[in-house]
Short mmCIF file of C-alpha atoms in Angstrom, two decimals:
data_model
loop_
_atom_site.label_atom_id
_atom_site.label_comp_id
_atom_site.label_asym_id
_atom_site.label_seq_id
_atom_site.Cartn_x
_atom_site.Cartn_y
_atom_site.Cartn_z
CA MET A 9 -82.44 -132.63 -0.35
CA THR A 10 -80.82 -133.83 2.88
CA GLN A 11 -78.62 -131.17 4.59
CA ALA A 12 -74.94 -131.81 4.56
CA ALA A 13 -73.56 -132.96 7.82
CA LEU A 14 -70.31 -130.99 7.09
CA LYS A 15 -69.70 -128.45 4.41
CA VAL A 16 -66.64 -126.59 3.19
CA ASP A 17 -67.36 -123.82 0.91
CA HIS A 18 -64.51 -122.08 -0.99
CA LEU A 19 -62.31 -122.07 2.16
CA THR A 20 -59.11 -120.10 1.77
CA LYS A 21 -56.37 -119.35 4.41
CA ASP A 22 -53.31 -117.81 2.89
CA PHE A 23 -50.27 -117.81 5.05
CA GLY A 24 -48.08 -116.39 2.39
CA HIS A 25 -45.23 -117.99 0.35
CA GLY A 26 -47.57 -120.43 -1.26
CA ARG A 27 -48.56 -121.93 2.19
CA GLY A 28 -52.12 -122.41 3.09
CA ILE A 29 -55.38 -123.74 1.63
CA PHE A 30 -56.92 -122.21 -1.51
CA ASP A 31 -60.59 -122.34 -2.57
CA VAL A 32 -61.19 -125.80 -0.84
CA SER A 33 -64.73 -127.01 -1.23
CA PHE A 34 -66.35 -130.42 -0.41
CA GLU A 35 -69.51 -131.68 1.47
CA ILE A 36 -69.80 -134.75 3.62
CA HIS A 37 -73.38 -136.34 3.79
CA PRO A 38 -74.85 -137.82 7.06
CA GLY A 39 -73.55 -141.32 7.51
CA GLU A 40 -70.72 -140.99 5.08
CA VAL A 41 -66.97 -141.66 5.48
CA PHE A 42 -65.10 -139.00 3.62
CA GLY A 43 -61.30 -139.61 3.07
CA PHE A 44 -59.10 -136.61 3.02
CA LEU A 45 -55.88 -137.74 1.45
CA GLY A 46 -52.47 -135.92 1.07
CA PRO A 47 -48.89 -135.91 2.53
CA ASN A 48 -47.79 -133.97 5.31
CA GLY A 49 -48.04 -130.18 4.66
CA ALA A 50 -50.74 -130.47 1.88
CA GLY A 51 -53.40 -128.65 3.86
CA LYS A 52 -55.31 -131.37 5.57
CA THR A 53 -54.82 -130.23 9.21
CA THR A 54 -55.33 -126.64 8.24
CA THR A 55 -58.75 -127.37 6.74
CA ILE A 56 -59.55 -129.55 9.94
CA ARG A 57 -58.69 -126.51 12.22
CA HIS A 58 -61.17 -124.49 10.42
CA ILE A 59 -63.90 -127.23 10.88
CA THR A 60 -63.28 -127.38 14.51
CA GLY A 61 -63.33 -123.67 14.89
CA PHE A 62 -59.70 -123.22 15.87
CA THR A 63 -58.72 -121.10 12.84
CA LYS A 64 -60.67 -118.28 11.37
CA PRO A 65 -61.02 -118.31 7.44
CA GLY A 66 -59.34 -115.87 5.23
CA SER A 67 -62.37 -116.33 3.01
CA GLY A 68 -65.09 -118.95 2.56
CA SER A 69 -66.95 -120.73 5.18
CA VAL A 70 -67.44 -124.03 7.04
CA SER A 71 -70.61 -125.36 8.51
CA VAL A 72 -71.44 -128.34 10.68
CA LEU A 73 -75.14 -129.57 10.67
CA GLY A 74 -76.00 -126.08 9.46
CA LEU A 75 -73.98 -124.30 12.22
CA ASP A 76 -71.18 -121.90 11.27
CA ALA A 77 -67.94 -123.45 12.58
CA THR A 78 -66.44 -120.14 13.28
CA THR A 79 -69.19 -118.19 15.04
CA GLN A 80 -71.01 -121.07 16.60
CA TYR A 81 -68.09 -122.97 17.79
CA ASN A 82 -69.55 -124.11 21.17
CA GLN A 83 -72.62 -125.64 19.53
CA VAL A 84 -70.63 -127.27 16.80
CA MET A 85 -68.36 -129.03 19.21
CA LYS A 86 -71.25 -130.67 21.06
CA HIS A 87 -71.80 -132.76 17.85
CA ILE A 88 -68.11 -133.54 17.13
CA GLY A 89 -65.58 -136.00 18.24
CA TYR A 90 -62.14 -134.57 17.32
CA LEU A 91 -58.80 -136.74 17.28
CA PRO A 92 -56.07 -134.35 16.45
CA GLY A 93 -52.85 -135.46 14.58
CA GLU A 94 -50.59 -134.33 17.27
CA ILE A 95 -51.60 -135.37 20.88
CA ALA A 96 -50.93 -132.84 23.77
CA LEU A 97 -52.19 -134.18 26.98
CA PRO A 98 -51.92 -132.45 30.41
CA VAL A 99 -48.90 -133.50 32.37
CA ASN A 100 -48.75 -135.08 35.84
CA VAL A 101 -52.31 -136.22 35.88
CA SER A 102 -53.43 -139.88 35.69
CA GLY A 103 -55.35 -141.23 32.48
CA TRP A 104 -58.31 -141.62 34.68
CA GLN A 105 -58.22 -138.05 35.89
CA PHE A 106 -58.05 -136.87 32.32
CA ILE A 107 -60.92 -139.17 31.28
CA HIS A 108 -63.15 -137.89 34.20
CA THR A 109 -62.33 -134.37 33.16
CA MET A 110 -63.39 -134.92 29.67
CA GLN A 111 -66.55 -136.70 30.87
CA GLN A 112 -67.51 -133.69 32.91
CA MET A 113 -66.93 -131.42 29.90
CA ARG A 114 -68.98 -133.44 27.60
CA GLY A 115 -71.73 -134.20 30.14
CA VAL A 116 -71.25 -137.85 30.07
CA LYS A 117 -72.61 -139.69 33.22
CA ASP A 118 -72.84 -143.29 31.82
CA ASP A 119 -69.65 -145.28 31.67
CA THR A 120 -71.02 -148.02 29.36
CA TYR A 121 -69.61 -146.83 26.08
CA LEU A 122 -66.35 -145.64 27.83
CA ASN A 123 -65.80 -149.20 29.08
CA GLN A 124 -66.31 -150.50 25.56
CA LEU A 125 -63.76 -148.26 24.21
CA LEU A 126 -61.31 -149.16 26.86
CA GLU A 127 -61.71 -152.88 26.19
CA MET A 128 -61.58 -152.34 22.47
CA PHE A 129 -58.30 -150.36 22.58
CA ASP A 130 -56.82 -152.46 25.43
CA LEU A 131 -56.22 -149.29 27.43
CA ASP A 132 -55.34 -149.07 31.20
CA PRO A 133 -55.49 -145.38 31.95
CA SER A 134 -54.17 -145.65 35.49
CA GLY A 135 -50.62 -144.45 34.62
CA ASN A 136 -49.48 -140.71 34.80
CA THR A 137 -49.76 -139.10 31.28
CA LYS A 138 -46.03 -137.79 31.60
CA ARG A 139 -44.72 -141.38 31.69
CA MET A 140 -47.04 -142.84 29.01
CA SER A 141 -45.55 -144.14 25.77
CA LEU A 142 -46.62 -142.50 22.56
CA GLY A 143 -49.06 -145.53 21.80
CA THR A 144 -50.69 -145.24 25.07
CA LYS A 145 -51.18 -141.47 24.72
CA ARG A 146 -52.69 -142.13 21.42
CA LYS A 147 -55.18 -144.63 22.75
CA LEU A 148 -56.09 -142.32 25.57
CA ALA A 149 -56.81 -139.55 23.05
CA VAL A 150 -58.98 -141.94 21.02
CA VAL A 151 -60.97 -142.93 23.99
CA THR A 152 -61.49 -139.37 25.27
CA ALA A 153 -62.46 -138.14 21.76
CA PHE A 154 -65.22 -140.62 21.39
CA LEU A 155 -66.47 -141.23 24.90
CA ALA A 156 -69.50 -138.98 24.39
CA ASP A 157 -70.41 -141.06 21.31
CA PRO A 158 -70.57 -138.03 18.97
CA GLU A 159 -72.52 -138.16 15.74
CA ILE A 160 -69.63 -136.81 13.61
CA LEU A 161 -66.01 -137.92 13.91
CA ILE A 162 -63.12 -135.74 12.73
CA LEU A 163 -60.04 -137.89 12.50
CA ASP A 164 -56.56 -136.30 11.72
CA GLU A 165 -54.12 -139.17 11.13
CA PRO A 166 -55.81 -141.37 13.71
CA THR A 167 -53.49 -144.27 13.60
CA SER A 168 -50.22 -142.38 13.86
CA GLY A 169 -48.30 -143.74 16.82
CA LEU A 170 -50.20 -146.98 17.04
CA ASP A 171 -48.75 -150.36 16.49
CA PRO A 172 -49.86 -152.48 13.51
CA ALA A 173 -52.27 -154.60 15.74
CA MET A 174 -53.97 -151.30 17.03
CA GLN A 175 -54.02 -149.89 13.70
CA ALA A 176 -56.06 -152.81 12.43
CA GLN A 177 -58.20 -152.48 15.46
CA PHE A 178 -58.94 -148.86 14.71
CA ILE A 179 -59.87 -149.68 11.12
CA GLN A 180 -62.34 -152.14 12.50
CA PHE A 181 -63.61 -149.44 14.95
CA MET A 182 -64.15 -147.09 12.00
CA VAL A 183 -66.05 -149.81 10.04
CA SER A 184 -68.33 -150.45 13.18
CA GLU A 185 -68.95 -146.74 13.53
CA LYS A 186 -69.83 -146.36 9.94
CA ARG A 187 -72.43 -149.11 10.35
CA ARG A 188 -73.85 -147.36 13.37
CA GLY A 189 -74.47 -144.28 10.91
CA LYS A 190 -71.63 -142.00 12.02
CA THR A 191 -70.38 -139.31 9.76
CA ILE A 192 -66.57 -139.49 9.50
CA LEU A 193 -63.90 -137.32 7.96
CA LEU A 194 -60.79 -139.25 7.84
CA SER A 195 -57.65 -137.39 7.16
CA SER A 196 -54.80 -139.63 6.22
CA HIS A 197 -51.87 -140.75 4.23
CA ILE A 198 -52.13 -144.33 4.89
CA PHE A 199 -53.97 -146.04 2.04
CA PRO A 200 -55.31 -149.22 3.65
CA GLU A 201 -57.39 -147.38 6.24
CA VAL A 202 -58.76 -145.07 3.49
CA GLU A 203 -59.56 -148.00 1.09
CA ALA A 204 -61.21 -150.01 3.82
CA THR A 205 -63.60 -147.39 5.18
CA CYS A 206 -64.23 -144.52 2.83
CA ASP A 207 -67.29 -143.86 0.54
CA ARG A 208 -65.69 -140.76 -1.17
CA ILE A 209 -62.10 -139.45 -1.33
CA ALA A 210 -60.74 -136.06 -1.81
CA ILE A 211 -56.93 -135.57 -2.67
CA ILE A 212 -55.32 -132.29 -1.70
CA LYS A 213 -52.09 -131.00 -3.13
CA ASP A 214 -50.36 -127.84 -2.31
CA GLY A 215 -53.46 -126.47 -0.55
CA LYS A 216 -55.94 -127.18 -3.45
CA ILE A 217 -58.41 -130.25 -3.89
CA VAL A 218 -56.98 -131.94 -7.17
CA SER A 219 -59.45 -134.86 -7.28
CA GLN A 220 -62.69 -135.96 -5.66
CA VAL A 221 -63.66 -139.51 -6.26
CA ASP A 222 -66.35 -142.05 -5.49
CA ALA A 223 -64.49 -144.91 -4.00
CA ASN A 224 -67.14 -147.38 -5.15
CA LYS A 225 -67.00 -146.16 -8.80
CA LEU A 226 -63.07 -146.44 -8.78
CA GLN A 227 -63.57 -150.17 -7.82
CA ASN A 228 -66.63 -150.71 -10.12
CA LYS A 229 -66.36 -153.84 -12.25
CA ASP A 230 -67.02 -151.87 -15.52
CA VAL A 231 -63.86 -149.87 -15.12
CA LYS A 232 -61.72 -152.83 -13.81
CA THR A 233 -59.08 -154.42 -16.06
CA TYR A 234 -57.80 -157.90 -16.28
CA GLU A 235 -54.51 -159.37 -17.34
CA LEU A 236 -54.77 -162.33 -19.85
CA PHE A 237 -51.71 -164.48 -19.85
CA PHE A 238 -50.82 -166.47 -23.01
CA LYS A 239 -48.59 -169.42 -23.85
CA THR A 240 -46.79 -167.71 -26.75
CA VAL A 241 -46.11 -164.17 -27.95
CA HIS A 242 -48.00 -165.07 -31.21
CA ASP A 243 -51.23 -165.84 -29.20
CA ARG A 244 -50.68 -162.64 -27.17
CA ASP A 245 -50.41 -160.51 -30.29
CA LEU A 246 -53.44 -162.06 -32.05
CA ALA A 247 -55.52 -161.49 -28.80
CA ALA A 248 -54.26 -158.00 -28.60
CA ASN A 249 -55.39 -157.10 -32.26
CA GLU A 250 -58.77 -158.60 -31.47
CA LEU A 251 -59.31 -156.68 -28.37
CA GLY A 252 -59.71 -153.07 -29.11
CA GLY A 253 -59.33 -151.93 -25.73
CA ALA A 254 -56.22 -153.93 -25.11
CA LYS A 255 -53.61 -151.02 -24.84
CA SER A 256 -50.72 -152.90 -23.01
CA LYS A 257 -48.72 -155.78 -23.96
CA VAL A 258 -45.95 -157.02 -21.74
CA GLY A 259 -44.24 -160.42 -22.02
CA LEU A 260 -46.97 -162.93 -22.48
CA LYS A 261 -49.87 -160.84 -21.06
CA VAL A 262 -52.49 -158.46 -22.25
CA LYS A 263 -54.41 -155.87 -20.17
CA VAL A 264 -58.04 -155.61 -21.13
CA LYS A 265 -61.12 -153.84 -19.89
CA ALA A 266 -63.64 -156.05 -18.00
CA ALA A 267 -66.45 -155.16 -20.48
CA GLU A 268 -64.34 -156.80 -23.33
CA VAL A 269 -63.38 -159.90 -21.47
CA GLY A 270 -66.77 -161.56 -21.86
CA ASP A 271 -66.90 -160.92 -25.64
CA PHE A 272 -63.40 -162.36 -26.04
CA PHE A 273 -64.24 -165.68 -24.31
CA ALA A 274 -67.53 -165.82 -25.99
CA ASN A 275 -66.31 -165.32 -29.62
CA GLN A 276 -62.56 -165.30 -29.80
CA LEU A 277 -61.32 -168.04 -27.50
CA LYS A 278 -60.83 -170.77 -30.10
CA GLY A 279 -57.12 -171.24 -30.83
CA ARG A 280 -55.82 -168.89 -28.20
CA HIS A 281 -53.74 -170.61 -25.46
CA ILE A 282 -54.68 -168.66 -22.38
CA THR A 283 -52.75 -169.86 -19.20
CA LYS A 284 -54.06 -167.47 -16.59
CA LEU A 285 -56.60 -164.54 -15.91
CA VAL A 286 -55.91 -162.12 -13.20
CA GLU A 287 -57.91 -159.22 -12.03
CA ASP A 288 -55.92 -156.01 -12.17
CA LYS A 289 -57.27 -154.47 -8.95
CA PHE A 290 -57.60 -150.70 -8.40
CA ASP A 291 -54.71 -149.31 -6.48
CA LEU A 292 -55.40 -146.27 -4.54
CA GLU A 293 -51.79 -145.53 -3.87
CA SER A 294 -51.01 -145.61 -7.66
CA TYR A 295 -53.99 -143.35 -8.29
CA PHE A 296 -52.95 -140.86 -5.61
CA MET A 297 -49.27 -140.79 -6.70
CA ASN A 298 -50.26 -140.10 -10.25
CA PHE A 299 -51.53 -136.72 -9.08
CA TYR A 300 -48.31 -135.91 -7.14
CA ARG A 301 -46.10 -136.78 -10.06
CA THR A 302 -47.94 -134.65 -12.45
CA ASP A 303 -49.67 -131.18 -12.59
CA LYS A 304 -53.04 -132.74 -13.18
CA VAL A 305 -56.08 -130.50 -12.78
CA PHE A 306 -59.17 -131.14 -10.64
CA LYS A 307 -60.88 -134.37 -11.49
CA THR A 308 -64.29 -135.67 -10.22
CA ILE A 309 -65.27 -139.35 -10.69
#
């Protein structure tokens, strides 16, 4: 079995008064994009600080490519590009000076990939960091996090502070990095970027993982539902009675599982006045909010 690129094993850090992370476990496989979903304060950044070696676990462990993230921090960081949620740049230096410092620290001597990043994110790094806008600082942090072309990307709320156009550009960047085989941990509460890129998703609530789901399975046609719209309430009720899986009747429509739609059209269409068929697409935001409105226990799909 292939070694996990990143493994969080029963990680706990208790800050008291219910704050911290508790028995957090997940693995990210090489070349996988793993979404870490939760609101501010749920435990996403605390978990990431353990992965990058900035915080020592109370119990449990974190490993990156088989290296212990706490005791082998220097070796781990050679393989990681880390984009923190809050950007803290040195003051009174130019963007170019900061980039060159990061190049020296990471041993980068070829500017080819750097130039690609500067063009991709439309960044002119000639200004002083003290006078840069939040968006420009964010783009500078993105470029310096990735200029060494690391194999593992740790992204904590990566599009925070970027305008909508740059947010879309960043999503395209993640998609292209995924195609290149990068392993990515994406911590976010922005659903479109998670849906567009992630293979698996973990939802964290109050410092605990409450769900781990396979994004492909969630959107699989076998679990999709459709809305059938009928001309009359009578037709709707007849269809609902004939469709054993139809649980919801609203107005002139019936929700039905995809597996039952084919049988209905093949055998029960006669005499039913259907006006429209609409796919009821999976909604990650609704799925997520379902866990935050209830006390649901851990679920794996």
